[in-house]
Amino acid sequence: MTKYRKKPIVIDAFQFYVDHMPDWFMDNVTSNDVILHNCNYRRYGIDEAYCEIKTLEGVMVGNGGDYVIKGVNGEIYPCKADIFEKTYEIVK
C-alpha cells in the first residue's frame, strides 16, 4: 500500500457558534448556500446551534463547535473539531 501526505496548504476556517462568523461565510448565508438554525446567542446554546451548508456532495450539517473551512477553490464545508485539530495548525 502506498502512503500519502496532505500537501501543506493554507485555508480559512472558524469555529461555528464559537468564533465570529467571517464575511465569506456570511456571504454564503446571504446567497442561501448556508442556512443557519438556532443561532441567537441569547436564546440558544452551542448544542442547539447548527447550519446546513450546500456542497457539491449535497447538504452537510455543521454543529455548534464544528469548524467551517473555506477550501482552496472557495468551497466551504464543516469539519468536526477533533478531526480539524488533528489535521490543521494555526499559521503564524
Coordinates of C-alpha atoms in Angstrom, one line a residue:
M1 CA 0.0 0.0 0.0
T2 CA 1.3 3.5 -0.9
K3 CA 1.2 6.1 1.8
Y4 CA 0.3 9.8 1.1
R5 CA 0.7 13.0 3.0
K6 CA -1.5 16.1 2.6
K7 CA 0.1 18.9 0.8
P8 CA 0.7 21.9 3.0
I9 CA -2.0 24.4 2.0
V10 CA -3.4 27.4 3.9
I11 CA -7.1 27.5 4.4
D12 CA -9.5 29.9 6.1
A13 CA -11.6 28.5 8.9
F14 CA -13.6 29.4 12.0
Q15 CA -15.3 27.5 14.8
F16 CA -19.0 27.7 14.3
Y17 CA -21.0 29.4 17.1
V18 CA -17.8 30.0 19.0
D19 CA -15.8 32.4 16.7
H20 CA -17.1 35.5 14.9
M21 CA -18.7 34.4 11.6
P22 CA -16.4 35.8 8.8
D23 CA -17.6 37.8 5.8
W24 CA -17.0 34.9 3.4
F25 CA -19.3 32.7 5.5
M26 CA -22.0 35.4 5.8
D27 CA -21.9 35.9 2.0
N28 CA -22.9 32.3 1.7
V29 CA -25.7 32.8 4.2
T30 CA -26.9 35.8 2.1
S31 CA -26.9 33.7 -1.0
N32 CA -28.8 30.8 0.8
D33 CA -25.9 28.4 0.3
V34 CA -25.8 28.3 4.1
I35 CA -28.9 28.1 6.3
L36 CA -28.5 29.0 10.0
H37 CA -30.6 27.3 12.7
N38 CA -30.9 28.3 16.4
C39 CA -28.1 31.0 16.1
N40 CA -29.5 33.5 18.5
Y41 CA -26.7 33.6 21.2
R42 CA -29.0 34.9 23.8
R43 CA -31.6 32.2 23.3
Y44 CA -29.7 29.0 22.2
G45 CA -26.7 27.2 23.5
I46 CA -23.9 25.7 21.4
D47 CA -25.5 22.2 21.4
E48 CA -28.6 23.6 19.8
A49 CA -27.0 25.7 17.0
Y50 CA -26.3 24.2 13.6
C51 CA -26.0 25.2 10.0
E52 CA -26.8 23.5 6.7
I53 CA -24.1 24.0 4.0
K54 CA -24.7 23.3 0.4
T55 CA -21.7 21.5 -1.1
L56 CA -21.0 19.6 -4.3
E57 CA -21.8 16.4 -2.4
G58 CA -25.1 17.6 -1.1
V59 CA -26.1 19.4 2.1
M60 CA -23.8 18.9 5.0
V61 CA -24.6 19.9 8.6
G62 CA -22.2 21.8 10.8
N63 CA -23.0 21.8 14.5
G64 CA -22.0 24.3 17.2
G65 CA -18.3 23.8 17.9
D66 CA -17.5 22.3 14.5
Y67 CA -15.1 24.2 12.2
V68 CA -16.2 25.6 8.9
I69 CA -13.5 25.5 6.3
K70 CA -13.1 27.6 3.2
G71 CA -11.1 25.4 0.7
V72 CA -8.6 26.4 -1.9
N73 CA -11.3 26.7 -4.5
G74 CA -13.7 28.8 -2.4
E75 CA -15.8 25.8 -1.4
I76 CA -17.0 25.6 2.2
Y77 CA -17.7 22.6 4.4
P78 CA -17.9 21.6 8.0
C79 CA -15.3 19.5 9.9
K80 CA -15.6 18.0 13.4
A81 CA -13.4 19.8 15.9
D82 CA -11.3 16.8 16.8
I83 CA -10.5 16.0 13.2
F84 CA -9.7 19.6 12.4
E85 CA -7.4 19.9 15.4
K86 CA -5.5 16.7 14.3
T87 CA -5.3 17.9 10.7
Y88 CA -4.6 21.7 10.9
E89 CA -2.5 24.1 12.8
I90 CA -2.6 27.9 13.1
V91 CA -0.4 29.7 10.5
K92 CA 1.9 32.2 12.2

